[in-house]
Short mmCIF file of C-alpha atoms in Angstrom, two decimals:
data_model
loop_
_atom_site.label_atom_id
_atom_site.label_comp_id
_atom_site.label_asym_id
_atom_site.label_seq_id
_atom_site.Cartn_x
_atom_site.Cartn_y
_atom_site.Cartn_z
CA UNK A 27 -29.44 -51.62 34.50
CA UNK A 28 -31.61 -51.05 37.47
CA UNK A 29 -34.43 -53.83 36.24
CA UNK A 30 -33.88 -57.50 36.86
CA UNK A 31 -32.48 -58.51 33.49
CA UNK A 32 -34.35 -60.29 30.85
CA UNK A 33 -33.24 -63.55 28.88
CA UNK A 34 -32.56 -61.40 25.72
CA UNK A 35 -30.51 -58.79 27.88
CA UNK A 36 -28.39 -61.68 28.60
CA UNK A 37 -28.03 -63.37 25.71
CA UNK A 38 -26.80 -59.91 23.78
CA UNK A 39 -24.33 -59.34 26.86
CA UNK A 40 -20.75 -59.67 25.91
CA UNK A 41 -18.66 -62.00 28.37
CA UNK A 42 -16.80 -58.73 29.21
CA UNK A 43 -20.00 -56.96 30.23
CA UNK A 44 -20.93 -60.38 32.58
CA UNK A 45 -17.87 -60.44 34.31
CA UNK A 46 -18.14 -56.54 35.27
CA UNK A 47 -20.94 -57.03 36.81
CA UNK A 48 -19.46 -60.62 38.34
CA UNK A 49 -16.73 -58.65 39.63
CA UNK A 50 -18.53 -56.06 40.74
CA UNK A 51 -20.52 -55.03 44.07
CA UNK A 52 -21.46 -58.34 45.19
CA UNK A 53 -25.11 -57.06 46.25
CA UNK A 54 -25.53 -56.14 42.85
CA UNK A 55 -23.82 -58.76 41.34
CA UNK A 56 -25.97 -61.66 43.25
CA UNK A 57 -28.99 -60.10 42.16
CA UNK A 58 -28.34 -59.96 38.29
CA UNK A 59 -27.44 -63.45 39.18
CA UNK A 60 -30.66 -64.55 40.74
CA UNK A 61 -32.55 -63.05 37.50
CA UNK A 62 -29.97 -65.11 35.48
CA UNK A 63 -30.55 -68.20 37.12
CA UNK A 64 -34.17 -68.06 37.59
CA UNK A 65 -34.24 -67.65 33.50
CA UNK A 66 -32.79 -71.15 33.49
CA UNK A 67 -29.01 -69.65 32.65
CA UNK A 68 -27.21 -73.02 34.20
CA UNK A 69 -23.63 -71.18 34.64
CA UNK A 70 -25.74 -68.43 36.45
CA UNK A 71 -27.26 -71.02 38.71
CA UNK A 72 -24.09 -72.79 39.75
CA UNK A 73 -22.49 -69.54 40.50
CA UNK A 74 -25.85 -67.94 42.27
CA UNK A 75 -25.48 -71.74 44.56
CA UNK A 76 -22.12 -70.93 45.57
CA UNK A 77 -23.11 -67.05 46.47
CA UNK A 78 -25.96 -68.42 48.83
CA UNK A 79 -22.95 -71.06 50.14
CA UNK A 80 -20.55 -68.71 50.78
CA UNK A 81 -22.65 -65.61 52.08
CA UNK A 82 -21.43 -63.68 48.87
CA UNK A 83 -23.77 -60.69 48.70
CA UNK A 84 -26.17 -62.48 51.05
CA UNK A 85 -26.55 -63.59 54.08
CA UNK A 86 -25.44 -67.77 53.81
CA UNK A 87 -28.38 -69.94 53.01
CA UNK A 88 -27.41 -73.50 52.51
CA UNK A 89 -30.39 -74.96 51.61
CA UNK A 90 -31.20 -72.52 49.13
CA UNK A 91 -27.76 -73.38 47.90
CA UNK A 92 -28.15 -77.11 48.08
CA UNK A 93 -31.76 -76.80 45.65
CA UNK A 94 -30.06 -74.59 43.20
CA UNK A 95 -27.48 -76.71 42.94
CA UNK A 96 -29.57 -79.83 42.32
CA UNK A 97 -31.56 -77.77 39.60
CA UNK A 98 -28.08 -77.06 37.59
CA UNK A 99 -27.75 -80.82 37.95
CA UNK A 100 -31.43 -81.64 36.77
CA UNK A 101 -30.49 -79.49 33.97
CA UNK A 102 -27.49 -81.92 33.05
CA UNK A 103 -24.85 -79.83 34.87
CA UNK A 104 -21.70 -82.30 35.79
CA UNK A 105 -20.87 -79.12 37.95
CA UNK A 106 -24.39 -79.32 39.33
CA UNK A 107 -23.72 -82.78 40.35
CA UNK A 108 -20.37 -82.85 41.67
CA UNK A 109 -20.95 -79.82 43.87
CA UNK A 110 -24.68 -81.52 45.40
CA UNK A 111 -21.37 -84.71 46.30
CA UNK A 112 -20.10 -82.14 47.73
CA UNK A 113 -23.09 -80.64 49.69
CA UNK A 114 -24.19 -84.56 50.68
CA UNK A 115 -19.96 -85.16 51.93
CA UNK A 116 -20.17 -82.19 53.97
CA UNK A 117 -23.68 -81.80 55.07
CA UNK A 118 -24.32 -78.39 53.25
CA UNK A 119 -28.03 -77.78 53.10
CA UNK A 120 -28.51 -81.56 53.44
CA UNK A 121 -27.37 -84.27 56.20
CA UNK A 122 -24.18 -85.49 55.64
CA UNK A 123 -23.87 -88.99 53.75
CA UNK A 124 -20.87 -90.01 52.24
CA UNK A 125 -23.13 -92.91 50.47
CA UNK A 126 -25.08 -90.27 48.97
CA UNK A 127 -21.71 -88.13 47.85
CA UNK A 128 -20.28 -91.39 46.09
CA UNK A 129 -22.30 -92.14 43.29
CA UNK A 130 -22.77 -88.47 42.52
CA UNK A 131 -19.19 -87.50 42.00
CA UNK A 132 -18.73 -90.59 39.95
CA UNK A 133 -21.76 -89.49 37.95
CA UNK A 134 -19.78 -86.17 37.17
CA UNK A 135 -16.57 -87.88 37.26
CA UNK A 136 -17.34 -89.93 34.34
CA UNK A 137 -18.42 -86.68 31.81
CA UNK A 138 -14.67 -85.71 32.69
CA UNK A 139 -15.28 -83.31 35.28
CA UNK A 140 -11.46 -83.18 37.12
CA UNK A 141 -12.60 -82.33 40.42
CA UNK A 142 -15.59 -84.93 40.00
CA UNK A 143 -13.03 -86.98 39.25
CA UNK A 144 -10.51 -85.78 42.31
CA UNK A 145 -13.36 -85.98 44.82
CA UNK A 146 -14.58 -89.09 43.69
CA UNK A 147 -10.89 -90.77 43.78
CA UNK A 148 -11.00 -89.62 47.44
CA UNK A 149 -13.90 -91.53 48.48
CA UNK A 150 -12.14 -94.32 47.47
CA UNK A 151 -9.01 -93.84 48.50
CA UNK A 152 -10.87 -93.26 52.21
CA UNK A 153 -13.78 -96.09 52.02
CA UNK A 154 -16.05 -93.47 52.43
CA UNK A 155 -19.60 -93.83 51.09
CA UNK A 156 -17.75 -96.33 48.83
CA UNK A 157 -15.76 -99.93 49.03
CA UNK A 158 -12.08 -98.91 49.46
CA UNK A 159 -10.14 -99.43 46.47
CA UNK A 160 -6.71 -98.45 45.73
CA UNK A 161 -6.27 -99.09 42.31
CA UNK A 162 -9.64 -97.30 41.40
CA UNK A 163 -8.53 -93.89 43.23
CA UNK A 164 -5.18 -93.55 41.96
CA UNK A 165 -7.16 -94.55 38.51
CA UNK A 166 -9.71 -91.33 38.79
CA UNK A 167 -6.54 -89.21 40.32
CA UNK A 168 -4.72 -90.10 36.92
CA UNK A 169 -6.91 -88.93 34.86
CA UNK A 170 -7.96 -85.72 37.18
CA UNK A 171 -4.17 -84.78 37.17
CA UNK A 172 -4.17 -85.90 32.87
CA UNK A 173 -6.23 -82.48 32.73
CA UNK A 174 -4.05 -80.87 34.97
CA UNK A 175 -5.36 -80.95 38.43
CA UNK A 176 -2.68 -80.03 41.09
CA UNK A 177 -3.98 -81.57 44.00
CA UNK A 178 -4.99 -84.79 42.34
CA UNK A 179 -1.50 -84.74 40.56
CA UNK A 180 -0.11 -84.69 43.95
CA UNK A 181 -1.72 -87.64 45.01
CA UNK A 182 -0.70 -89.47 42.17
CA UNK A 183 2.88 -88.29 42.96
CA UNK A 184 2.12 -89.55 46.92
CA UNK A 185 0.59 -93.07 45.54
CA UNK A 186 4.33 -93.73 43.32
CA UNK A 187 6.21 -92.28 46.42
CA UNK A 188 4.24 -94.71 48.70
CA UNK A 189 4.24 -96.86 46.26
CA UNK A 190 -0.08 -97.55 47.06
CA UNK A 191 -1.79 -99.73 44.27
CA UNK A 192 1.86 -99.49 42.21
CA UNK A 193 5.59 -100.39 42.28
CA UNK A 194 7.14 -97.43 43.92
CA UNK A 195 8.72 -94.51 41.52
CA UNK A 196 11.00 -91.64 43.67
CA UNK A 197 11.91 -89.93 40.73
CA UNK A 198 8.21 -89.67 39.01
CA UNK A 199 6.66 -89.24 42.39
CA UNK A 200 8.94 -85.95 42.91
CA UNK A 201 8.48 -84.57 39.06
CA UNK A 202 4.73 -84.73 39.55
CA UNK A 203 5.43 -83.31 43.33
CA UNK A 204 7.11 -80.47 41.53
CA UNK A 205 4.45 -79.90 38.70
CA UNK A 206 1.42 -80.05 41.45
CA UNK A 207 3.92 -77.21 43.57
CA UNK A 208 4.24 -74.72 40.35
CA UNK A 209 0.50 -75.71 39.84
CA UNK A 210 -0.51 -73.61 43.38
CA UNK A 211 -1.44 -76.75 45.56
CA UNK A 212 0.03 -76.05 49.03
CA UNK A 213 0.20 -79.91 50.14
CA UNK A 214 2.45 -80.41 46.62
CA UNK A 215 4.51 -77.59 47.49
CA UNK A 216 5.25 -78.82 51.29
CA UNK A 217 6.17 -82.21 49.79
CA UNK A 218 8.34 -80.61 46.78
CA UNK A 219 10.42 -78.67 49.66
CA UNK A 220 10.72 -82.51 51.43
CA UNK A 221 12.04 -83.80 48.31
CA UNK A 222 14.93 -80.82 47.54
CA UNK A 223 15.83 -80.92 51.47
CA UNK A 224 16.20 -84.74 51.12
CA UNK A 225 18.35 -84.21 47.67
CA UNK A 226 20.30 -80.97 49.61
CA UNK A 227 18.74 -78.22 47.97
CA UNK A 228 18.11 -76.11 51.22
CA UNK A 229 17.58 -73.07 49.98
CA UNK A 230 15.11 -74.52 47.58
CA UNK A 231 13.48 -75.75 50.02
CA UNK A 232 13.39 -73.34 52.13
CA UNK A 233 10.92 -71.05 49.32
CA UNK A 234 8.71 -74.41 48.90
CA UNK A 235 7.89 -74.77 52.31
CA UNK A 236 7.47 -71.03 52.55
CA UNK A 237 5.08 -70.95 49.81
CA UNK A 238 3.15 -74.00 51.66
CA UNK A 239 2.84 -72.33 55.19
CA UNK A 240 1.29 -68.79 53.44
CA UNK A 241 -1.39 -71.07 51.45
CA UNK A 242 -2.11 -73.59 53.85
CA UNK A 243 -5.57 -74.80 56.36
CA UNK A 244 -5.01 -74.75 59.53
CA UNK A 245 -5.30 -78.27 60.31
CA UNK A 246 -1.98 -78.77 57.38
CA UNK A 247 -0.34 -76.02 59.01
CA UNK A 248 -0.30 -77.83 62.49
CA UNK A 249 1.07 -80.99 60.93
CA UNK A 250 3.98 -78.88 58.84
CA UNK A 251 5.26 -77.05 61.84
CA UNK A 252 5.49 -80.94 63.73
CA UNK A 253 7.46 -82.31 60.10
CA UNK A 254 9.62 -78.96 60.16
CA UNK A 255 10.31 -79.19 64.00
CA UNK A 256 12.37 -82.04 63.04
CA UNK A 257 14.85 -80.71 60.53
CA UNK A 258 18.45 -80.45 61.55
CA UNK A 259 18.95 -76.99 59.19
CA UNK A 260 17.74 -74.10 61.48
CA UNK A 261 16.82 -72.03 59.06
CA UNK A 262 14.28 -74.87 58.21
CA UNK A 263 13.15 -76.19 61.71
CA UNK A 264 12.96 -71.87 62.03
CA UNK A 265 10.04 -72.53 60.01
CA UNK A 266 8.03 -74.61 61.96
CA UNK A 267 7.02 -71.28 64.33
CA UNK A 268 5.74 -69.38 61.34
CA UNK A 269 4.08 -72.22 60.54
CA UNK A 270 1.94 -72.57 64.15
CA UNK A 271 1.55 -68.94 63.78
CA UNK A 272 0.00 -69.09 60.46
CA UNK A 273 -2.03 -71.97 61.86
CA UNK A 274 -3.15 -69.33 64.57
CA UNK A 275 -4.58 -66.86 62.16
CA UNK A 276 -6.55 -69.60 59.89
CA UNK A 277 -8.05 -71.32 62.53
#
């Protein structure tokens, strides 16, 4: 279809058809969704937002993203609002105000958006744009990680290791460490390999914290190569260079 599409092209589209053209050449693929979203599709709009964000068949316009964003939340889009907390935490589009963030993610958080719920359990957990409090973050990463969240359930399991806001629980803290791994969150994965190398499991280990170093930021990777450095095993202190080299390419 060479024509913008109209709203009853859309509607009669089969979900198959819309991700073909999703998946497809991303010039082509933003424009259907600029039609879309401009016909007041919401899903359209969110993912048009993140194409301007990203530079996804277009050249990166934050503040384009930033307005679309706020008009998926106008239309009562909890995705709408978490990701303008997330434009407001990290000055996309907008200055950066963490006091801003706050109450949106909460706003979103409380429809039972997980990563609402994830990003708004982090502002508390930091004091940022919020009153610190403990209790309340490990409260939002419960029920984030209830719906499955890996990186929230990884907090959890780092709050009963820690023992923050809650008596201390080893052998929870690692079973959620190991769910949040198998879940795909690097930071659960590097911790999971910490917990088998305490319990002797080196070859176990050894796969976790592989698995960790090809998934994670650069600024994680730095701090895993110091934490392997100090391992005894060689062939997981070995580690700790693939990890600084990995760190290399992401930066």
């Amino acid at each position: 279809m060479d024509r913008p599409p109209t709203h009853a092209d859309i509607v009669a589209m089969t979900p198959q058809e819309i991700t073909a053209i999703l998946d497809g050449e991303p010039v082509r693929a933003f424009a259907w969704l600029a039609a879309a979203a401009r016909l007041g599709f919401v899903d359209a709009q969110l993912a048009y937002a993140q194409c301007l964000l990203s530079g996804r068949g277009c050249a990166p316009d934050p503040q384009a993203a930033y307005r679309w964003f706020d008009t998926a939340a106008r239309a009562g889009s909890a995705e709408g609002l978490n990701m303008l907390g997330r434009c407001h935490e990290n000055g996309w589009g907008t200055p950066r105000n963490d006091a801003t963030a706050a109450p949106l993610y909460r706003q979103a958080a409380e429809t039972g958006l997980d990563w609402a719920q994830y990003n708004y359990a982090n502002m508390l957990a930091r004091g940022a744009g919020v009153a610190k409090d403990m209790e309340q973050a490990l409260h939002w990463y419960r029920l984030a990680a209830a719906q499955g969240h890996a990186k929230a359930t990884n907090l959890v399991a780092r709050f009963l290791e820690e023992g923050w806001a809650c008596a201390p629980d080893p052998e929870a803290a690692a079973a959620l460490y190991a769910r949040a791994a198998e879940g795909g969150d690097f930071r659960a994965q590097f911790n999971h390999g910490l917990t088998l190398a305490r319990a002797g499991d080196i070859a176990g280990a050894r796969d976790w914290f592989q698995r960790a170093i090809a998934g994670g930021t650069s600024g994680f990777l730095i701090s895993a190569a110091r934490a392997l450095a100090t391992f005894p095993q060689p062939e997981l202190r070995g580690l700790a260079s693939l990890a600084r080299q990995r760190a290399n390419g992401a930066a």
